[in-house]
Short mmCIF file of C-alpha atoms in Angstrom, two decimals:
data_model
loop_
_atom_site.label_atom_id
_atom_site.label_comp_id
_atom_site.label_asym_id
_atom_site.label_seq_id
_atom_site.Cartn_x
_atom_site.Cartn_y
_atom_site.Cartn_z
CA MET A 532 0.00 0.00 0.00
CA PRO A 533 1.50 3.37 -0.97
CA PRO A 534 2.14 5.90 1.81
CA THR A 535 -0.55 8.43 2.66
CA GLY A 536 0.37 11.90 1.43
CA VAL A 537 0.52 14.77 3.92
CA GLY A 538 0.44 18.49 3.15
CA ILE A 539 1.55 21.09 5.68
CA ILE A 540 0.23 24.64 5.82
CA GLY A 541 2.62 26.87 7.70
CA ALA A 542 5.90 25.08 6.98
CA SER A 543 8.47 27.83 7.40
CA THR A 544 11.87 26.38 8.22
CA SER A 545 11.88 27.74 11.79
CA GLY A 546 8.30 26.91 12.75
CA TRP A 547 6.62 24.14 14.75
CA ALA A 548 5.92 22.06 11.65
CA SER A 549 9.59 22.04 10.71
CA ILE A 550 10.84 20.88 14.09
CA ALA A 551 8.09 18.40 14.89
CA HIS A 552 5.81 17.28 12.06
CA VAL A 553 8.35 17.04 9.25
CA PRO A 554 10.85 14.82 11.14
CA ALA A 555 7.94 12.73 12.42
CA ILE A 556 6.60 12.17 8.91
CA ALA A 557 10.08 11.28 7.66
CA ALA A 558 10.34 8.63 10.39
CA THR A 559 6.94 7.10 9.58
CA PRO A 560 7.01 5.08 6.34
CA GLU A 561 3.20 4.96 6.19
CA PHE A 562 3.17 8.72 5.44
CA ALA A 563 4.99 10.93 2.92
CA LEU A 564 5.28 14.70 2.79
CA ARG A 565 3.71 15.76 -0.52
CA ALA A 566 3.24 19.52 -0.23
CA VAL A 567 4.25 22.50 1.89
CA SER A 568 2.77 25.97 2.05
CA THR A 569 3.73 29.20 3.82
CA SER A 570 2.60 32.79 3.58
CA ARG A 571 5.49 33.66 1.21
CA PRO A 572 6.46 31.75 -1.98
CA SER A 573 10.16 32.14 -1.17
CA SER A 574 9.87 30.45 2.20
CA ALA A 575 7.68 27.70 0.74
CA GLU A 576 10.34 26.96 -1.87
CA ALA A 577 13.03 26.92 0.80
CA ALA A 578 10.95 24.57 2.92
CA ALA A 579 10.31 22.24 -0.01
CA ALA A 580 14.01 22.07 -0.79
CA ARG A 581 14.93 21.37 2.80
CA TYR A 582 12.31 18.70 3.38
CA GLY A 583 12.90 16.99 0.06
CA VAL A 584 16.12 15.65 1.56
CA PRO A 585 15.21 13.45 4.20
CA PRO A 586 7.02 10.09 26.74
CA GLU A 587 7.11 9.43 29.80
CA VAL A 588 3.54 10.54 30.32
CA ARG A 589 2.11 7.27 28.98
CA TYR A 590 4.39 5.32 31.31
CA ALA A 591 3.33 7.49 34.26
CA ARG A 592 -0.32 6.91 33.34
CA ASP A 593 0.22 3.15 33.29
CA LEU A 594 2.09 3.23 36.61
CA ILE A 595 -0.86 5.10 38.14
CA ARG A 596 -3.32 2.64 36.62
CA ASP A 597 -1.29 -0.26 38.05
CA GLY A 598 -1.34 1.19 41.58
CA TYR A 599 2.17 2.65 41.88
CA VAL A 600 0.98 5.70 43.83
CA GLY A 601 -2.12 4.09 45.33
CA LYS A 602 -5.13 6.41 45.38
CA VAL A 603 -4.33 9.67 43.62
CA LEU A 604 -4.86 12.44 46.16
CA GLY A 605 -3.67 15.50 44.30
CA THR A 606 -1.50 16.87 41.54
CA THR A 607 0.41 20.11 41.09
CA MET A 608 1.93 21.46 37.89
CA VAL A 609 4.08 24.57 37.47
CA GLY A 610 5.53 25.66 34.15
CA SER A 611 6.91 28.51 32.08
CA GLY A 612 5.54 29.55 28.71
CA MET A 613 9.11 30.34 27.55
CA VAL A 614 7.72 33.22 25.47
CA TRP A 615 5.43 36.03 26.75
CA GLY A 616 8.31 37.34 28.85
CA GLY A 617 9.61 40.88 29.12
CA GLU A 618 11.41 40.83 25.78
CA VAL A 619 10.31 40.10 22.22
CA ALA A 620 13.14 38.63 20.15
CA ASP A 621 11.71 39.59 16.77
CA PRO A 622 8.89 41.93 15.59
CA SER A 623 7.18 38.98 13.91
CA GLN A 624 6.52 37.56 17.39
CA ALA A 625 4.76 40.65 18.72
CA TYR A 626 1.36 39.17 17.90
CA TRP A 627 1.78 36.78 20.84
CA PHE A 628 1.25 39.67 23.25
CA ASP A 629 -2.12 40.79 21.87
CA ASN A 630 -4.93 38.82 23.52
CA ALA A 631 -7.18 39.34 20.49
CA ASN A 632 -4.92 37.07 18.43
CA GLY A 633 -5.58 34.04 20.66
CA ALA A 634 -1.95 32.88 20.96
CA THR A 635 -1.72 33.08 24.75
CA PRO A 636 -0.10 31.23 27.65
CA LEU A 637 -3.52 29.70 28.38
CA THR A 638 -4.35 28.55 24.86
CA SER A 639 -0.83 27.33 24.11
CA ALA A 640 1.52 26.27 26.92
CA THR A 641 -1.12 25.65 29.59
CA LEU A 642 -3.53 23.66 27.43
CA HIS A 643 -0.67 21.63 25.94
CA ALA A 644 0.20 20.63 29.51
CA LEU A 645 -3.38 20.11 30.67
CA ASP A 646 -4.06 17.60 27.91
CA PRO A 647 -1.51 15.03 29.21
CA LEU A 648 -2.62 15.76 32.78
CA HIS A 649 -6.15 14.76 31.83
CA PHE A 650 -4.79 11.80 29.85
CA ALA A 651 -3.06 10.48 32.95
CA LEU A 652 -5.51 11.46 35.68
CA GLY A 653 -8.92 12.14 34.14
CA GLU A 654 -10.97 15.22 33.37
CA PHE A 655 -11.99 18.15 35.53
CA GLY A 656 -15.22 17.80 37.45
CA SER A 657 -15.08 21.47 38.41
CA VAL A 658 -12.61 24.28 37.84
CA ALA A 659 -11.78 27.77 39.11
CA ALA A 660 -9.25 30.10 37.55
CA ASN A 661 -7.41 33.41 37.81
CA LEU A 662 -5.91 34.97 34.67
CA VAL A 663 -3.70 37.99 35.34
CA VAL A 664 -1.89 40.40 33.02
CA GLY A 665 1.32 40.75 34.98
CA ARG A 666 3.55 42.52 32.48
CA LYS A 667 1.96 45.54 30.85
CA GLN A 668 4.53 45.86 28.08
CA ALA A 669 7.39 43.97 26.43
CA THR A 670 10.53 45.32 24.81
CA LEU A 671 11.54 44.56 21.22
CA ALA A 672 15.11 43.31 21.28
CA THR A 673 15.77 44.65 17.79
CA ASP A 674 15.28 48.36 18.49
CA GLY A 675 14.29 48.83 22.15
CA SER A 676 10.73 49.91 21.37
CA THR A 677 7.86 48.45 23.37
CA VAL A 678 4.64 46.64 22.59
CA PRO A 679 1.59 46.58 24.88
CA VAL A 680 0.80 43.28 26.62
CA THR A 681 -2.88 42.36 26.84
CA VAL A 682 -2.52 38.58 27.21
CA PRO A 683 -2.86 37.18 30.74
CA ASP A 684 0.71 36.02 31.31
CA GLN A 685 0.01 34.53 34.76
CA VAL A 686 -2.40 31.58 34.58
CA SER A 687 -3.76 29.87 37.69
CA VAL A 688 -6.19 26.95 37.39
CA ILE A 689 -7.52 25.00 40.37
CA GLY A 690 -9.94 22.14 40.07
CA THR A 691 -11.20 18.79 41.23
CA LEU A 692 -10.75 15.84 38.89
CA ASP A 693 -13.50 13.33 38.24
CA GLY A 694 -11.80 10.82 40.53
CA GLY A 695 -11.82 13.26 43.44
CA ALA A 696 -8.19 14.36 43.31
CA ALA A 697 -7.29 18.03 43.73
CA ALA A 698 -5.44 19.69 40.85
CA SER A 699 -3.47 22.94 40.80
CA ILE A 700 -1.83 24.32 37.65
CA PHE A 701 0.19 27.51 37.36
CA TYR A 702 1.80 28.76 34.15
CA ARG A 703 3.74 32.01 33.82
CA GLY A 704 4.96 33.87 30.79
CA GLY A 705 8.67 34.00 30.08
CA VAL A 706 11.43 31.88 31.60
CA SER A 707 12.06 31.06 35.25
CA ARG A 708 15.47 31.05 36.90
CA GLY A 709 14.15 28.09 38.85
CA ASP A 710 12.27 25.12 37.43
CA ASN A 711 10.62 25.73 34.07
CA PHE A 712 8.49 22.60 34.39
CA ARG A 713 7.57 20.42 37.35
CA TRP A 714 4.57 18.11 37.65
CA GLU A 715 3.93 16.11 40.81
CA ILE A 716 1.34 13.36 41.18
CA ASN A 717 0.84 12.48 44.84
CA GLY A 718 -0.97 9.39 46.05
CA SER A 719 -1.69 7.45 49.20
CA GLU A 720 1.18 5.03 48.52
CA GLY A 721 3.69 6.94 46.39
CA ASP A 722 4.63 9.91 44.25
CA LEU A 723 5.57 10.55 40.64
CA VAL A 724 7.45 13.64 39.47
CA LEU A 725 8.02 14.81 35.89
CA THR A 726 10.47 17.64 35.28
CA ALA A 727 12.04 19.44 32.33
CA GLY A 728 14.27 22.42 31.70
CA TRP A 729 11.84 23.66 29.03
CA GLY A 730 8.36 24.76 30.01
CA ASN A 731 6.41 23.82 26.90
CA MET A 732 5.61 20.23 27.75
CA GLN A 733 4.78 19.11 24.23
CA VAL A 734 8.38 19.71 23.08
CA ALA A 735 10.25 19.22 26.37
CA GLU A 736 12.59 16.35 27.16
CA LEU A 737 10.93 15.03 30.29
CA THR A 738 12.52 13.20 33.19
CA LEU A 739 10.32 10.84 35.19
CA ALA A 740 11.06 9.99 38.82
CA GLY A 741 9.10 8.07 41.42
CA GLY A 742 9.08 6.83 44.97
CA ARG A 743 6.74 4.70 47.03
CA GLY A 744 6.38 2.86 50.31
CA ALA A 745 9.47 3.28 52.49
CA ASP A 746 11.33 5.43 49.92
CA SER A 747 12.39 8.76 51.41
CA ALA A 748 12.84 10.45 48.02
CA VAL A 749 11.99 9.95 44.38
CA GLN A 750 14.50 8.32 42.04
CA PRO A 751 14.71 8.38 38.22
CA LEU A 752 12.55 5.79 36.49
CA GLU A 753 13.69 4.24 33.24
CA VAL A 754 10.96 4.29 30.62
CA PRO A 755 10.72 0.87 28.88
CA ALA A 756 11.71 0.84 25.23
CA SER A 757 8.23 -0.39 24.30
CA TYR A 758 6.91 3.12 24.93
CA LEU A 759 8.94 4.44 22.00
CA ASP A 760 6.46 2.81 19.59
CA GLY A 761 9.22 2.07 17.13
CA VAL A 762 10.37 5.71 16.99
CA PRO A 763 14.18 5.93 17.01
CA ALA A 764 15.51 6.91 20.42
CA GLU A 765 17.27 10.04 19.17
CA LEU A 766 14.07 11.27 17.53
CA SER A 767 12.00 10.31 20.57
CA ARG A 768 14.05 12.68 22.70
CA SER A 769 13.41 15.60 20.33
CA ALA A 770 10.44 17.90 19.78
CA ALA A 771 9.26 15.51 17.09
CA GLY A 772 9.10 12.45 19.35
CA GLY A 773 5.52 12.76 20.55
CA VAL A 774 4.30 13.78 17.11
CA ALA A 775 6.07 10.79 15.53
CA ARG A 776 4.35 8.42 17.96
CA LEU A 777 1.02 10.00 17.09
CA TYR A 778 1.66 9.45 13.37
CA ARG A 779 2.55 5.81 14.09
CA GLN A 780 -0.67 5.35 16.03
CA LEU A 781 -2.69 7.09 13.30
CA ALA A 782 -1.14 4.79 10.69
CA ARG A 783 -2.22 1.73 12.69
CA GLU A 784 -5.73 3.12 13.03
CA LEU A 785 -6.02 3.83 9.32
CA ALA A 786 -5.01 0.23 8.66
CA ASP A 787 -7.20 -1.34 11.36
CA GLY A 788 -10.22 0.96 11.18
CA THR A 789 -10.07 1.82 14.89
CA ARG A 790 -10.53 5.29 16.36
CA THR A 791 -8.54 6.13 19.50
CA VAL A 792 -6.27 9.03 18.46
CA PRO A 793 -7.40 12.58 19.30
CA ASP A 794 -9.85 13.93 16.74
CA PHE A 795 -11.78 17.14 16.10
CA ALA A 796 -14.25 16.26 18.85
CA HIS A 797 -11.34 16.02 21.29
CA ALA A 798 -10.04 19.38 20.10
CA LEU A 799 -13.50 20.91 20.52
CA GLY A 800 -13.58 19.67 24.11
CA ARG A 801 -10.26 21.35 24.82
CA HIS A 802 -11.46 24.63 23.31
CA ARG A 803 -14.54 24.41 25.52
CA LEU A 804 -12.17 23.98 28.46
CA ILE A 805 -10.43 27.22 27.44
CA ASP A 806 -13.83 28.92 27.48
CA VAL A 807 -14.72 27.61 30.93
CA ILE A 808 -11.37 28.64 32.40
CA GLU A 809 -11.78 32.15 30.99
CA ARG A 810 -15.34 32.29 32.34
CA ALA A 811 -14.23 31.09 35.77
CA SER A 812 -11.62 33.85 35.91
CA ALA A 813 -13.95 36.56 34.61
CA THR A 814 -16.82 35.70 36.96
CA GLY A 815 -14.85 34.61 40.00
CA THR A 816 -17.04 31.52 40.30
CA THR A 817 -16.24 27.83 40.14
CA GLN A 818 -17.45 26.23 36.93
CA ALA A 819 -18.87 22.69 37.04
CA LEU A 820 -18.40 20.40 34.06
CA GLY A 821 -21.23 17.98 33.38
CA PRO A 822 -20.92 14.47 31.91
CA SER A 823 -21.02 15.89 28.39
CA ARG A 824 -18.27 18.38 29.34
CA MET A 825 -20.66 21.26 28.74
CA MET A 826 -19.96 24.03 31.21
CA ARG A 827 -22.40 25.55 33.65
CA SER A 828 -21.82 28.14 36.35
CA GLN A 829 -21.79 27.20 39.99
CA ALA A 830 -22.12 30.09 42.43
#
């Protein structure tokens, strides 16, 4: 069977597609990159020329399922958005700081981290939030001019998961001099900790550690090779690793006719979660999520 062709819109050589999707497609024989498109013909041609020449979270989820931490009591996650700091490297990135454009710490870094949290621990039953515009302006590194900041660059989300565990998530704009990503899962019998030097979880190289029973501290846990899903180890440790595993899973589903990979309905649910978090912050009230994940206000 010939490979399934894939076209990428937004394939500039420095963008997300170039560092994640293109290497993932190249490592998945069931797919082939057939077309690229960018906003400028010159960059599209450059991309075509370049591409013409050729997680730990799942393991943590399975450990939890198998009783490693006992009953999950609570989880805390703290991360950095890596952008939305006090300086803008290039004028083309200034749009990040305008809330009207929708590219915010909530919609990007926070939701990318919340998705694996829900994958491992379940969905929110209720949620409260506080979205704060901490920095009022950012400086362009190229000429020292400033741009106004209207995006909430300090994101606090507190909720109760369906299983009864408490969840607390905090994401800040910019880079921290401390930990840029730390996620703890605490249970009645043990603890799991995922850390990374990069705050955007979807492209970070995560380290998983755990401890249970009489252990006085967590120790690194080796992720079994089976979790690589056939993706080469060097690629698995890059930004393209998770995307490559998703392509592998999608290829199996196309062949078998099953449907377990995230789809548009999943994406819609996550966008509804963005709405409920924004509503919780704006109203100052906890929002309850019903079985259908439709949001309703709870005074």
